[in-house]
Short mmCIF file of C-alpha atoms (C1' of nucleotides) in Angstrom, two decimals:
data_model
loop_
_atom_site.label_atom_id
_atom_site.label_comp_id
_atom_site.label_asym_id
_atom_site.label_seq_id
_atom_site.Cartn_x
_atom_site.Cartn_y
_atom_site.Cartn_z
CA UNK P 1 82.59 80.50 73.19
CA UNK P 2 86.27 81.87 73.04
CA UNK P 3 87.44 83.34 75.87
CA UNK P 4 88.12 86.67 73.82
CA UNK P 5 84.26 86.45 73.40
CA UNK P 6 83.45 86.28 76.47
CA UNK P 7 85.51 89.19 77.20
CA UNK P 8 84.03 91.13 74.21
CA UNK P 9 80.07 90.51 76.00
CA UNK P 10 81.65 91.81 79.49
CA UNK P 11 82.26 94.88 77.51
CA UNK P 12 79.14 95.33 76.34
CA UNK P 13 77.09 94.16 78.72
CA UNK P 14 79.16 97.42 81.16
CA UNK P 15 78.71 99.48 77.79
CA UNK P 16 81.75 99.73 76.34
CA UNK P 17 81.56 99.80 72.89
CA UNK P 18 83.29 96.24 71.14
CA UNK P 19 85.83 98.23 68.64
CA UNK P 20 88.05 96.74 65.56
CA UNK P 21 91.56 96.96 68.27
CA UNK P 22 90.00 95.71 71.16
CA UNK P 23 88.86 92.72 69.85
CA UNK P 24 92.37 92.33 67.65
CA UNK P 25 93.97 92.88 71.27
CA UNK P 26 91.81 90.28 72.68
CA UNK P 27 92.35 88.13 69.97
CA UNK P 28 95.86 88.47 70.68
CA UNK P 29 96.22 88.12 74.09
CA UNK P 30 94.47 84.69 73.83
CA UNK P 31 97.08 83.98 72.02
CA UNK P 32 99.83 84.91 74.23
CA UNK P 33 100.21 82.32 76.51
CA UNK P 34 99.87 82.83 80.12
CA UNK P 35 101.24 86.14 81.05
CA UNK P 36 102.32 88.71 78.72
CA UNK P 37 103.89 92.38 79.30
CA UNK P 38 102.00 95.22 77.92
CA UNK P 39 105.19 95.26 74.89
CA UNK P 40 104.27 91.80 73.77
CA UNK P 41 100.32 92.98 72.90
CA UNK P 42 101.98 96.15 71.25
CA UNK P 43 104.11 93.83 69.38
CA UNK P 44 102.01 90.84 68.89
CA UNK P 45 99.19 93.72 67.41
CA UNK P 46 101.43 96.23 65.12
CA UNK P 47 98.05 97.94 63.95
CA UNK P 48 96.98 99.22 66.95
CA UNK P 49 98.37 102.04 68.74
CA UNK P 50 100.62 101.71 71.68
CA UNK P 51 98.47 104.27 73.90
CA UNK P 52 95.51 101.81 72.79
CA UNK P 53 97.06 99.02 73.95
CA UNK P 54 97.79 100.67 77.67
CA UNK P 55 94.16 102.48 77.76
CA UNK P 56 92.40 98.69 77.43
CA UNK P 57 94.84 96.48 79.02
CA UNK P 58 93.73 99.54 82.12
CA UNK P 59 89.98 98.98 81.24
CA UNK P 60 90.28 95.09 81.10
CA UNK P 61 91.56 95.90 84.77
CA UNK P 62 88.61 97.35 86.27
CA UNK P 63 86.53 95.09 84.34
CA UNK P 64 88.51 91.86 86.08
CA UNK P 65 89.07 90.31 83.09
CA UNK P 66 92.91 90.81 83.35
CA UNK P 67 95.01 90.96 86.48
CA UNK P 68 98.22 92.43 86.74
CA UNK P 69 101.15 90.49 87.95
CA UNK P 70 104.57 92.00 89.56
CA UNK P 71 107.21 89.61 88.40
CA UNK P 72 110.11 88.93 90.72
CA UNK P 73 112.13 91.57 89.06
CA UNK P 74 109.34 94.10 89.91
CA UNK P 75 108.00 94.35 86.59
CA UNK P 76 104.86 94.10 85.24
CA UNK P 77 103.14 91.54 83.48
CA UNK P 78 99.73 91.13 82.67
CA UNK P 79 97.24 88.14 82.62
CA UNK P 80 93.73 86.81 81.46
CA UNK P 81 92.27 86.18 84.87
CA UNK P 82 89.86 83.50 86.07
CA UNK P 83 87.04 84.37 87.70
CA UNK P 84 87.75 83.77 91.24
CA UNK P 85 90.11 85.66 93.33
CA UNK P 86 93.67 83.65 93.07
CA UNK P 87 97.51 84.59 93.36
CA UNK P 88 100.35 83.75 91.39
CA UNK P 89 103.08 81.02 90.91
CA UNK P 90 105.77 81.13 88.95
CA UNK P 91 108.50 79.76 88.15
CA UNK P 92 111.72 81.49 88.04
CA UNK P 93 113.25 79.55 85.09
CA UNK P 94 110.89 78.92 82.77
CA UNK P 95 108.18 81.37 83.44
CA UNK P 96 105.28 79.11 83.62
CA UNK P 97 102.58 80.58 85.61
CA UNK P 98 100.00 79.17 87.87
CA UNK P 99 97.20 80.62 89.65
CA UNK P 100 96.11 79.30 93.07
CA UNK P 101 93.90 80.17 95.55
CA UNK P 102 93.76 79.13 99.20
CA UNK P 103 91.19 79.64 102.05
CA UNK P 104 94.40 79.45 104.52
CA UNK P 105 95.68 82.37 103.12
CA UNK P 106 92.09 84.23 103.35
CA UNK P 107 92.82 83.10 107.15
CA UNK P 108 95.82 85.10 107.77
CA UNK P 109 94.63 88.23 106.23
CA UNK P 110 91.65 87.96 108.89
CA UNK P 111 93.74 87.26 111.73
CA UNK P 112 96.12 89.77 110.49
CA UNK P 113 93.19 92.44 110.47
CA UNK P 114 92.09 91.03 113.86
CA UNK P 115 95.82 91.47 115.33
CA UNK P 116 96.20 94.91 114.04
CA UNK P 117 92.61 96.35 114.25
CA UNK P 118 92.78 97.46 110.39
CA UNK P 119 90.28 96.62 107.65
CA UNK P 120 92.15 94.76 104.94
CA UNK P 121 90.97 96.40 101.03
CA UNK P 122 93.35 94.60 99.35
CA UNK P 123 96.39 92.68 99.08
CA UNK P 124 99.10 91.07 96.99
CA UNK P 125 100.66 88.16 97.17
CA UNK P 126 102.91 86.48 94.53
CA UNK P 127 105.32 83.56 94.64
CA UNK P 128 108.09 82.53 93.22
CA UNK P 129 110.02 79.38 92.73
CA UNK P 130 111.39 76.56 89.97
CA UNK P 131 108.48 74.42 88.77
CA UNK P 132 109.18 70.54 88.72
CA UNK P 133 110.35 70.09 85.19
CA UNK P 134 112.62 72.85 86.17
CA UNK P 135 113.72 71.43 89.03
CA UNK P 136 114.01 67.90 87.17
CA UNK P 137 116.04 69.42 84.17
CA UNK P 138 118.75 71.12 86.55
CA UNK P 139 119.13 68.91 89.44
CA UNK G 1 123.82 102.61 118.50
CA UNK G 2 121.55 103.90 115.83
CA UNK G 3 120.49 102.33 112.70
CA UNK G 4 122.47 104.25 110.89
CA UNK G 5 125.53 103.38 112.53
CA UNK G 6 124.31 99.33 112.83
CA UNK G 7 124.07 99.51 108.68
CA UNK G 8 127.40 101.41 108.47
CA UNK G 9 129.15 98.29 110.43
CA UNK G 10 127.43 96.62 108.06
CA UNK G 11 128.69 97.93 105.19
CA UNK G 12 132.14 97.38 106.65
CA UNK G 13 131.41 94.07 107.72
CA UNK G 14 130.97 93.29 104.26
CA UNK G 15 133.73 94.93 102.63
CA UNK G 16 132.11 98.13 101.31
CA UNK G 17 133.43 101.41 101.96
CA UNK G 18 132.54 104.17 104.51
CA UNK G 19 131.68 106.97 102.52
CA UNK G 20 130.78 110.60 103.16
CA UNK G 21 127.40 110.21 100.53
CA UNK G 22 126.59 106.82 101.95
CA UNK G 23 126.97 107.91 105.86
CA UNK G 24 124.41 111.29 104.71
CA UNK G 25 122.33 108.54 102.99
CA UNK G 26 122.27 106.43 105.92
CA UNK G 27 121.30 109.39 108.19
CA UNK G 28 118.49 111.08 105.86
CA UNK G 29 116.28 107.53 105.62
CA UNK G 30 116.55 107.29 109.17
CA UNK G 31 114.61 110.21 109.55
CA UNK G 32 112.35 109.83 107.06
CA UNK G 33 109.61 107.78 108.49
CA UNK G 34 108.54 104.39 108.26
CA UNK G 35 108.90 104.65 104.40
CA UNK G 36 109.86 106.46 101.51
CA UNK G 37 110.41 106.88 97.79
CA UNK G 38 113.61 107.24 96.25
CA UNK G 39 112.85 110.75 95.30
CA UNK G 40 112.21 111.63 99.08
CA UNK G 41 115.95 110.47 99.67
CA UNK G 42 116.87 112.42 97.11
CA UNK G 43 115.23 115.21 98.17
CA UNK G 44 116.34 115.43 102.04
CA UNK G 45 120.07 114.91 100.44
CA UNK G 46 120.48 117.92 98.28
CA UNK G 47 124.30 116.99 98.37
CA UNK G 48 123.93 113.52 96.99
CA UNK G 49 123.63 112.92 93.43
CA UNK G 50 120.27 110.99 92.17
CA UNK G 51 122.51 108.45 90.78
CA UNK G 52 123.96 107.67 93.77
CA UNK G 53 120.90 107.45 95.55
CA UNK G 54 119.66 104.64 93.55
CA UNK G 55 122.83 102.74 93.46
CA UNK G 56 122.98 103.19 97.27
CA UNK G 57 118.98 101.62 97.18
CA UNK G 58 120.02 98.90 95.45
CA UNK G 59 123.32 98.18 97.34
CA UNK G 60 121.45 98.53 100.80
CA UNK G 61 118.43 96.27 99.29
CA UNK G 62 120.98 93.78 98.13
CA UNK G 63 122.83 93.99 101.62
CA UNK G 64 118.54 93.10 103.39
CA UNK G 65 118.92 96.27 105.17
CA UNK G 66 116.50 98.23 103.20
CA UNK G 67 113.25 96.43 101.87
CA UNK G 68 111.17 97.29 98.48
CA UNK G 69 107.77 97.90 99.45
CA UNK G 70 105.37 97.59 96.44
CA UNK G 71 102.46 100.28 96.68
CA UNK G 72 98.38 100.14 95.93
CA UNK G 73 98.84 101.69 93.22
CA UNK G 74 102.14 100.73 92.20
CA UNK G 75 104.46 102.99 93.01
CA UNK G 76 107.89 101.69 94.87
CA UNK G 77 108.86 102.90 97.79
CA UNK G 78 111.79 101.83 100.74
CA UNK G 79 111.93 100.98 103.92
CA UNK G 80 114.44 100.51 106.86
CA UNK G 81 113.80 96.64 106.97
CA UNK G 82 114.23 94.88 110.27
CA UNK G 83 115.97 91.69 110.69
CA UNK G 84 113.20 89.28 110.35
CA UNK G 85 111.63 88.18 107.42
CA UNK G 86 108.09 90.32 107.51
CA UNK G 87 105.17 91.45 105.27
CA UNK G 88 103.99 94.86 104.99
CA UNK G 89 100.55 96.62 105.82
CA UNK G 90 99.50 99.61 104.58
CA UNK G 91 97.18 102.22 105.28
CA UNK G 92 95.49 103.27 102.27
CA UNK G 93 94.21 106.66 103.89
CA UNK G 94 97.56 107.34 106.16
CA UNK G 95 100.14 105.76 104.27
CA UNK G 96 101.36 104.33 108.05
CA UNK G 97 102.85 100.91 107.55
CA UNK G 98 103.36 98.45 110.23
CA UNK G 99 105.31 94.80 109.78
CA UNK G 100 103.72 92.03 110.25
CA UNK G 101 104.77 87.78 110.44
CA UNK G 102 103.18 85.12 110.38
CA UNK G 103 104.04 81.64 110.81
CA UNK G 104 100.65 80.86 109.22
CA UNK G 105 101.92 82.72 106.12
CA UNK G 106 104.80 80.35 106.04
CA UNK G 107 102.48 77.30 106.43
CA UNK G 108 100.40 78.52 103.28
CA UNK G 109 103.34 78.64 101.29
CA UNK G 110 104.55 75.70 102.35
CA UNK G 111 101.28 73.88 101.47
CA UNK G 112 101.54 75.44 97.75
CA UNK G 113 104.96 74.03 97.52
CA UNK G 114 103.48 70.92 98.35
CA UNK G 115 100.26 71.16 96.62
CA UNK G 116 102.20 72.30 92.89
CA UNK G 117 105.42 70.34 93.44
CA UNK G 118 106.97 74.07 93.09
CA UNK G 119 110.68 74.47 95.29
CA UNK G 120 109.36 78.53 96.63
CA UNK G 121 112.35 80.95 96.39
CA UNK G 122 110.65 84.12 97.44
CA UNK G 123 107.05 85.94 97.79
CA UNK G 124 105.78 88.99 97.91
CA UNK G 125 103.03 89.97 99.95
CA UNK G 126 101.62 93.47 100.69
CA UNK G 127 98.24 93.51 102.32
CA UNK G 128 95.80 97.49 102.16
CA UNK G 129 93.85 98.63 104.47
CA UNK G 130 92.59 100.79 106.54
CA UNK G 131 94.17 101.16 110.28
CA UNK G 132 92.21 102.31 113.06
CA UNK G 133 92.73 106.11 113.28
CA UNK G 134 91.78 106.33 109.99
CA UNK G 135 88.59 104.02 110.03
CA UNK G 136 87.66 106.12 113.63
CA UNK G 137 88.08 109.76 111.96
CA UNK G 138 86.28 108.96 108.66
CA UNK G 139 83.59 106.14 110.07
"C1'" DT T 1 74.05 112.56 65.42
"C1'" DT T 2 76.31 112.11 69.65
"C1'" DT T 3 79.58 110.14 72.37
"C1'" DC T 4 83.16 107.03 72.94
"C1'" DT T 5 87.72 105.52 70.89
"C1'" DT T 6 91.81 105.82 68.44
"C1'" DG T 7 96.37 107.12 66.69
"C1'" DC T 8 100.10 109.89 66.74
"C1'" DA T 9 103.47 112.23 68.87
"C1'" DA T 10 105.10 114.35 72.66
"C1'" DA T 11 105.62 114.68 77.47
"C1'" DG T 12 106.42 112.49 81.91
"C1'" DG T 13 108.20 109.93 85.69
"C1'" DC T 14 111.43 107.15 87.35
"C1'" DT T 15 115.72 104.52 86.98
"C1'" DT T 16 120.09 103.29 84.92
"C1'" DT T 17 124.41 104.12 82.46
"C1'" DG T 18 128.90 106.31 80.82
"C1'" DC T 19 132.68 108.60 82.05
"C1'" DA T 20 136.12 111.33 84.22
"C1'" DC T 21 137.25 112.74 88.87
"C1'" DA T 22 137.56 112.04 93.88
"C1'" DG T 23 137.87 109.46 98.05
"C1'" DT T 24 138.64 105.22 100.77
"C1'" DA T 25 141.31 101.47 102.46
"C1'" DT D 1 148.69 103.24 95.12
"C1'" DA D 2 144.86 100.66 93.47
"C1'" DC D 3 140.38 100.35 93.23
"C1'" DT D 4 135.81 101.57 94.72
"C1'" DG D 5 132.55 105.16 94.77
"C1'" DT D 6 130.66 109.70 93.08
"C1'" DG D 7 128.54 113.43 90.42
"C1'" DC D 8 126.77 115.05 86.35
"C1'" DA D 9 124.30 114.62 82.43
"C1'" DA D 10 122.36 111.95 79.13
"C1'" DA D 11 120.03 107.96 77.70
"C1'" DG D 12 116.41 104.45 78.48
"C1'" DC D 13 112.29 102.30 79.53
"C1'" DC D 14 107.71 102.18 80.23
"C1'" DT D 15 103.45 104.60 80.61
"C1'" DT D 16 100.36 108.49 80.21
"C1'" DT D 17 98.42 112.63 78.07
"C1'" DG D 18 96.67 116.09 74.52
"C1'" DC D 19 94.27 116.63 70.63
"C1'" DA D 20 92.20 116.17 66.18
"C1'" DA D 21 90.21 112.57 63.36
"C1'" DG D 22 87.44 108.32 63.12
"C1'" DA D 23 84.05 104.73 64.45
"C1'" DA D 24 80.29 102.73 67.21
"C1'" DA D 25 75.62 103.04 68.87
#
DNA sequence: TTTCTTGCAAAGGCTTTGCACAGTA
DNA sequence: TACTGTGCAAAGCCTTTGCAAGAAA
């Protein structure tokens, strides 16, 4: 099973209904590569509307299937997400992306919520940095 | 000394000018809280043009006296930054924002660097919550 | 049939740019 | 004086919204 079908029985299985465009735009963003900004779908799928393109990259949001990633410029990029809860690498030169995930990190948001007395919702946390074929290429 | 006048030596220090607009600038995000939007500047400096707002944003970003602080939801706003490096946490209910460190933090990134074979040029990391006023009036 | 979706186009919010004038060093 | 900085207004970019028409269940 693609993962644009697996994707397509999240939808219905929350009952959303599996339309013609959101299974072109989930056809496409398999395609994309690893991160893509919401231009590249509207470009990468010329018969579907722009406004279409924002309403389901939002819906693939709350349904988890695509995180949102704030590049080191500040914008935004989005990305076909893996199931578990991970961050983002990337690198500065070439783009390449990689998730991680680290139980140290889970560790400092606790002891961060135990210094301060807060309940930690959420957080963000992105890195960036030159990958090693970067670093091998330049250096 | 106040802020204000620590980021006008600044300024000087590095060769950019005293102005009347930047001084007025200076003084207004002082008094604006622990953070604000660009539009709040604007606002509380009817006598400063919105351009000059944002180039000042960018200048004082760029000089790592004001920090970009990314939102829940998305929105940017600014920040008086102190000297150290620091993370932000939020209050989702409040909007109060307190800096945190954390030499664990550091270690986490560190061990990415190591685990991926990535050289780490920057992060971001913005952590939501709840603080304690909030979680005692609404609990 | 009923309700959810879509496309189009327009509006919106926020940020940047161009340019002539003004102010600083 | 020479050059940086400013205001104004307009352009730009990205995203959202309104609404009538179309498609899924």
């Amino acid at each position: 099973m693609t993962t644009a079908e697996a994707i397509e029985q999240t939808l219905a299985r929350r009952g959303y209904r599996l339309t013609g465009p959101r299974r072109a735009l989930l056809e496409v963003m398999s395609g994309l590569g690893d991160h893509f900004a919401a231009d590249d779908v509207v470009n990468a799928a010329p018969a579907v509307g722009r406004a279409t393109v924002f309403r389901t990259l939002k819906l693939l949001q709350d349904l988890d299937v695509v995180c949102q990633v704030v590049l080191e410029d500040g914008a935004t990029a989005y990305r076909l997400a893996p199931d578990e809860h991970h961050h983002h690498l990337l690198c500065v030169e070439c783009s390449e992306m990689r998730d991680f995930s680290s139980d140290d990190l889970e560790a400092v948001i606790a002891e961060v919520a135990r210094r301060t007395g807060f309940t930690v919702e959420a957080h963000r946390f992105e890195v960036y940095g030159r990958c090693p074929a970067c670093q091998a290429r330049t250096s």
